[in-house]
């Protein structure tokens, strides 16, 4: 294949490069969805404002929510997982490098399809929950919701593939000695998250298929007048939707665990109970979906059962919070920007967590539900948890990924502005909700006590925007003339810090032997500061890059676009492209290539 | 003065700062009926327990980050001791939350069941509520009264709202009276509320229902029982005659233009539309389309440009009518008592 810079990135099967691609993709969509949030908040800055009203406003919050959840939070986390997990377990790559590349391009394909709705035919406007009947043809005519259904279908396929890949990698490719109870927490949370994806995404796929059949082929799954049932969509959606929020938060928990122990210079307190808590949270995540439906009128028995299971999640979550606090206890805490974000997370997330328990109190939830109280709650957990986790990971792993350190001074500005902006934005929203402001409204009346809260909230949004611009500047600066980073700039504990920054394509010249938890730290304090090899130096097998995933994703994109506009020809054409590439792939004989030991010598690797 | 729980202060003070709670007739923090009060008590209880948790975490947190932050010279002390955990502590912070949650769960469950109990039919006023994009139809099956966007109830009596939707999912919420419930197409739900004091309480649709979801407002108007009975009597015999020549012209125009969708009972029109709010007794309504003061200017504006005021609603604009014709229609509407 042509050795061209762009092409080499498109066809790459290197998990580290794919990780970086996920960060770029997620960053791009973050900008889009952030802009949407800013517009929403500008409209709500003053009562009876008429900047963006009616359907356009509905499109804005639908796209904001959908983009943030599907195209920003999870993909950025995937970026870290891709880059870090193989390194943390001492592997040379993920289990299925080809599939990894395919997963990424499907994500981009679905994401672009979804966002093209702004340009062609109108964006979806039924909320990220896309409730029937509002989302059906009678009430959402036009292609908007088709984009939602098909875009998520394609991106969701990519997500499922990545999850399978991570599970296989973690089960099969751990270095000798890396038992399950020596896995770094980030790897553990990746593992559990991937399992959650395996169980949560198929219901979404099924639901989206039914919705697609109702909208495009005239089926009656959810059409009440045709014998369908709207509550069925709500169940299916939340059976996916609730685990989805744990899918978003668990990896962040992993990041915090690694970062807090690194910067406290201490072993993670209660490692075993942390693992247990993660698994338990993952399990309970599937048992609580009905707490999104307390107002549907399903009766006191159903509501009570789900109230209890919801409250139960607070217990493992509490275990984690105290374990983090006691990891810091007795340590020597360095407040780098990454650590600041981790510390900021603890307070922010606890506040989001307690309002979560309050939402589980059914009679109280009847007041909270679908108001700004809920908007406040879920942003406290998603931003205070996931986004803070992403920021933490970003500052922490940036040197490993790019070989330079981000400027700490700018980092602190970024943190403090973001932290205060965040609380300023979302804290008043609890009271807006209690004082009668429903969510998803484009206007509120004057003289009802809602002005101040809304104004403050919008001002906070501006602060967050400034903070993110500072981050962008920091990144640009660091790429142009950043301070070079060593392999182990933070005095790290897990294996990714044992290799150079950025790591070589093959990660470890020799697969390391792992002798305990915090494998790299152990070598530093008990050994000679070098990893013990588990194998002699020999030829390293590497997979070949492939252009097929990209073409396949283009095929899906064309097909999706066709079906959005009910054009069977275009839809079929896209699927033909997909099947042809699958066919080619099935008969391709490419066993990759080897890097020979003497090629490694000049890079300072000794046998 | 009444003794207030700490949770009350915690929730109410910032609420007061953020605007005001007591003068606002759409606040869950200032309930005007037993359901809202019960719910608020649970909100207080859960806030108190959760505030306790937050405080415990905050105290440990502040201690840890100040006490153990690295200071210059700390490097010499070597690395901190690597502790793997503590069974006792870990059990402690598993058991304490469990206890706190049980304290919260018991009243949660009992209240959940209590609020869904069916009230004694002899003691309740029944109202059938139907949600439409973006308006509300209220029918009193026992009293043979129909209204739209404003529902009148007696104080001190349980009101049973039987709800359904004609199109998409909506939700019925009157924050000062109690929590919300969905209106589902093809299904019925039941919500029982009660107002203790006469007053006007704002209601809102809280389930996203389309372009004008934000404007799907209604009002609950609570009267003393005697006043309520008078209101019912007046609604049972609506006065729909046109009082002046201009109003008579208006009535003719209403018959031509409006009656296919709206109903005006007692006026002798042949048809009575059901796809739009009743106009019977329109002059008694406090608001136009649930969103504006009911006055001449607003009614005229609405007739000329309903889409501009409430995007996506199903009423066509009557901007082809002359100013004179519009004035006549408004005059007739003013006569509807
Ligand atoms: C940059 C900071 C952000 C601001 C200022 C912001 C603001 C808002 C606002 C004002 C709404 C509409 C509330 C309503 O329903 O009326 C909203 C909805 C939402 N936001 Fe954010 N948001 C931000 C970041 C995020 C992030 C990072 C995520 C997730 C990763 C997120 C997820 C959501 C979701 C799921 C919805 C609900 C959308 C729907 O109702 O369909 N937001 N946000
Ligand atoms: Cu509605």
PDB file of C-alpha atoms in Angstrom, chain B residues 150-264:
ATOM      1  CA  UNK B 150     -57.690  25.135  33.392  1.00  0.00           C
ATOM      2  CA  UNK B 151     -59.058  22.698  35.895  1.00  0.00           C
ATOM      3  CA  UNK B 152     -61.096  23.807  38.885  1.00  0.00           C
ATOM      4  CA  UNK B 153     -61.147  21.766  42.066  1.00  0.00           C
ATOM      5  CA  UNK B 154     -62.583  22.138  45.557  1.00  0.00           C
ATOM      6  CA  UNK B 155     -60.234  22.507  48.508  1.00  0.00           C
ATOM      7  CA  UNK B 156     -59.983  19.811  51.153  1.00  0.00           C
ATOM      8  CA  UNK B 157     -61.261  17.087  48.888  1.00  0.00           C
ATOM      9  CA  UNK B 158     -59.441  14.350  47.045  1.00  0.00           C
ATOM     10  CA  UNK B 159     -59.401  14.767  43.303  1.00  0.00           C
ATOM     11  CA  UNK B 160     -58.832  11.707  41.172  1.00  0.00           C
ATOM     12  CA  UNK B 161     -57.323  12.509  37.793  1.00  0.00           C
ATOM     13  CA  UNK B 162     -57.812   9.714  35.274  1.00  0.00           C
ATOM     14  CA  UNK B 163     -55.410  10.406  32.513  1.00  0.00           C
ATOM     15  CA  UNK B 164     -54.684   9.355  28.979  1.00  0.00           C
ATOM     16  CA  UNK B 165     -53.187  10.853  25.857  1.00  0.00           C
ATOM     17  CA  UNK B 166     -54.551  11.315  22.376  1.00  0.00           C
ATOM     18  CA  UNK B 167     -51.174  11.466  20.668  1.00  0.00           C
ATOM     19  CA  UNK B 168     -47.745  11.230  22.313  1.00  0.00           C
ATOM     20  CA  UNK B 169     -46.679  10.688  25.912  1.00  0.00           C
ATOM     21  CA  UNK B 170     -47.239  13.731  28.115  1.00  0.00           C
ATOM     22  CA  UNK B 171     -46.901  14.150  31.858  1.00  0.00           C
ATOM     23  CA  UNK B 172     -49.122  15.995  34.309  1.00  0.00           C
ATOM     24  CA  UNK B 173     -47.305  18.004  36.959  1.00  0.00           C
ATOM     25  CA  UNK B 174     -48.574  20.549  39.460  1.00  0.00           C
ATOM     26  CA  UNK B 175     -45.500  21.015  41.672  1.00  0.00           C
ATOM     27  CA  UNK B 176     -47.321  22.701  44.546  1.00  0.00           C
ATOM     28  CA  UNK B 177     -49.867  19.916  44.801  1.00  0.00           C
ATOM     29  CA  UNK B 178     -47.750  16.838  44.204  1.00  0.00           C
ATOM     30  CA  UNK B 179     -45.643  14.700  41.940  1.00  0.00           C
ATOM     31  CA  UNK B 180     -46.248  13.955  38.315  1.00  0.00           C
ATOM     32  CA  UNK B 181     -47.595  11.087  36.287  1.00  0.00           C
ATOM     33  CA  UNK B 182     -47.427  10.236  32.591  1.00  0.00           C
ATOM     34  CA  UNK B 183     -50.317  10.337  30.163  1.00  0.00           C
ATOM     35  CA  UNK B 184     -49.817   7.391  27.845  1.00  0.00           C
ATOM     36  CA  UNK B 185     -51.605   6.879  24.552  1.00  0.00           C
ATOM     37  CA  UNK B 186     -53.726   3.743  24.750  1.00  0.00           C
ATOM     38  CA  UNK B 187     -53.507   3.435  28.531  1.00  0.00           C
ATOM     39  CA  UNK B 188     -54.961   5.036  31.619  1.00  0.00           C
ATOM     40  CA  UNK B 189     -53.136   6.288  34.684  1.00  0.00           C
ATOM     41  CA  UNK B 190     -54.518   7.648  37.903  1.00  0.00           C
ATOM     42  CA  UNK B 191     -53.199  10.419  40.089  1.00  0.00           C
ATOM     43  CA  UNK B 192     -54.852  11.572  43.301  1.00  0.00           C
ATOM     44  CA  UNK B 193     -54.150  15.105  44.500  1.00  0.00           C
ATOM     45  CA  UNK B 194     -55.681  17.500  46.964  1.00  0.00           C
ATOM     46  CA  UNK B 195     -55.394  21.227  47.607  1.00  0.00           C
ATOM     47  CA  UNK B 196     -55.687  22.551  51.154  1.00  0.00           C
ATOM     48  CA  UNK B 197     -56.041  26.224  50.331  1.00  0.00           C
ATOM     49  CA  UNK B 198     -57.784  28.141  47.582  1.00  0.00           C
ATOM     50  CA  UNK B 199     -55.386  29.432  44.976  1.00  0.00           C
ATOM     51  CA  UNK B 200     -54.053  29.183  41.469  1.00  0.00           C
ATOM     52  CA  UNK B 201     -51.406  26.510  40.956  1.00  0.00           C
ATOM     53  CA  UNK B 202     -49.359  26.299  37.808  1.00  0.00           C
ATOM     54  CA  UNK B 203     -49.132  22.971  35.999  1.00  0.00           C
ATOM     55  CA  UNK B 204     -46.823  21.832  33.257  1.00  0.00           C
ATOM     56  CA  UNK B 205     -46.292  18.995  30.869  1.00  0.00           C
ATOM     57  CA  UNK B 206     -42.986  17.367  31.764  1.00  0.00           C
ATOM     58  CA  UNK B 207     -42.560  14.679  29.142  1.00  0.00           C
ATOM     59  CA  UNK B 208     -41.054  15.906  25.892  1.00  0.00           C
ATOM     60  CA  UNK B 209     -43.970  16.060  23.483  1.00  0.00           C
ATOM     61  CA  UNK B 210     -42.813  18.127  20.534  1.00  0.00           C
ATOM     62  CA  UNK B 211     -41.967  21.644  19.461  1.00  0.00           C
ATOM     63  CA  UNK B 212     -44.117  23.422  22.023  1.00  0.00           C
ATOM     64  CA  UNK B 213     -43.556  21.088  24.921  1.00  0.00           C
ATOM     65  CA  UNK B 214     -42.230  24.092  26.846  1.00  0.00           C
ATOM     66  CA  UNK B 215     -45.590  25.815  26.463  1.00  0.00           C
ATOM     67  CA  UNK B 216     -47.921  22.983  27.393  1.00  0.00           C
ATOM     68  CA  UNK B 217     -49.042  24.738  30.550  1.00  0.00           C
ATOM     69  CA  UNK B 218     -52.226  24.568  32.520  1.00  0.00           C
ATOM     70  CA  UNK B 219     -53.620  25.875  35.774  1.00  0.00           C
ATOM     71  CA  UNK B 220     -55.281  24.242  38.715  1.00  0.00           C
ATOM     72  CA  UNK B 221     -57.692  26.640  40.367  1.00  0.00           C
ATOM     73  CA  UNK B 222     -58.733  25.561  43.830  1.00  0.00           C
ATOM     74  CA  UNK B 223     -61.908  27.023  45.350  1.00  0.00           C
ATOM     75  CA  UNK B 224     -63.602  26.728  48.705  1.00  0.00           C
ATOM     76  CA  UNK B 225     -66.247  23.974  48.349  1.00  0.00           C
ATOM     77  CA  UNK B 226     -69.153  26.431  48.132  1.00  0.00           C
ATOM     78  CA  UNK B 227     -67.396  28.447  45.440  1.00  0.00           C
ATOM     79  CA  UNK B 228     -66.600  25.262  43.606  1.00  0.00           C
ATOM     80  CA  UNK B 229     -70.246  24.271  43.598  1.00  0.00           C
ATOM     81  CA  UNK B 230     -71.160  27.675  42.210  1.00  0.00           C
ATOM     82  CA  UNK B 231     -68.530  27.248  39.513  1.00  0.00           C
ATOM     83  CA  UNK B 232     -69.922  23.829  38.598  1.00  0.00           C
ATOM     84  CA  UNK B 233     -73.445  25.197  38.384  1.00  0.00           C
ATOM     85  CA  UNK B 234     -72.299  28.021  36.129  1.00  0.00           C
ATOM     86  CA  UNK B 235     -70.454  25.557  33.888  1.00  0.00           C
ATOM     87  CA  UNK B 236     -73.441  23.266  33.671  1.00  0.00           C
ATOM     88  CA  UNK B 237     -75.487  26.120  32.237  1.00  0.00           C
ATOM     89  CA  UNK B 238     -73.015  28.013  30.092  1.00  0.00           C
ATOM     90  CA  UNK B 239     -74.146  31.267  28.540  1.00  0.00           C
ATOM     91  CA  UNK B 240     -73.135  31.308  24.908  1.00  0.00           C
ATOM     92  CA  UNK B 241     -75.400  34.004  23.509  1.00  0.00           C
ATOM     93  CA  UNK B 242     -74.015  36.987  21.659  1.00  0.00           C
ATOM     94  CA  UNK B 243     -74.915  40.201  23.430  1.00  0.00           C
ATOM     95  CA  UNK B 244     -74.287  42.828  20.706  1.00  0.00           C
ATOM     96  CA  UNK B 245     -74.571  43.107  16.951  1.00  0.00           C
ATOM     97  CA  UNK B 246     -70.804  42.940  16.637  1.00  0.00           C
ATOM     98  CA  UNK B 247     -70.722  39.818  18.775  1.00  0.00           C
ATOM     99  CA  UNK B 248     -73.451  38.279  16.650  1.00  0.00           C
ATOM    100  CA  UNK B 249     -71.262  38.829  13.597  1.00  0.00           C
ATOM    101  CA  UNK B 250     -68.465  37.287  15.608  1.00  0.00           C
ATOM    102  CA  UNK B 251     -70.588  34.300  16.408  1.00  0.00           C
ATOM    103  CA  UNK B 252     -71.298  33.814  12.709  1.00  0.00           C
ATOM    104  CA  UNK B 253     -67.562  33.919  11.978  1.00  0.00           C
ATOM    105  CA  UNK B 254     -66.847  31.468  14.769  1.00  0.00           C
ATOM    106  CA  UNK B 255     -69.419  29.143  13.259  1.00  0.00           C
ATOM    107  CA  UNK B 256     -67.648  29.414   9.916  1.00  0.00           C
ATOM    108  CA  UNK B 257     -64.062  29.231  11.009  1.00  0.00           C
ATOM    109  CA  UNK B 258     -63.584  27.632  14.395  1.00  0.00           C
ATOM    110  CA  UNK B 259     -66.270  25.179  15.193  1.00  0.00           C
ATOM    111  CA  UNK B 260     -64.848  22.323  13.127  1.00  0.00           C
ATOM    112  CA  UNK B 261     -62.222  21.890  15.808  1.00  0.00           C
ATOM    113  CA  UNK B 262     -63.521  23.762  18.860  1.00  0.00           C
ATOM    114  CA  UNK B 263     -66.821  23.345  20.668  1.00  0.00           C
ATOM    115  CA  UNK B 264     -69.038  26.121  22.022  1.00  0.00           C
TER     116      UNK B 264
END
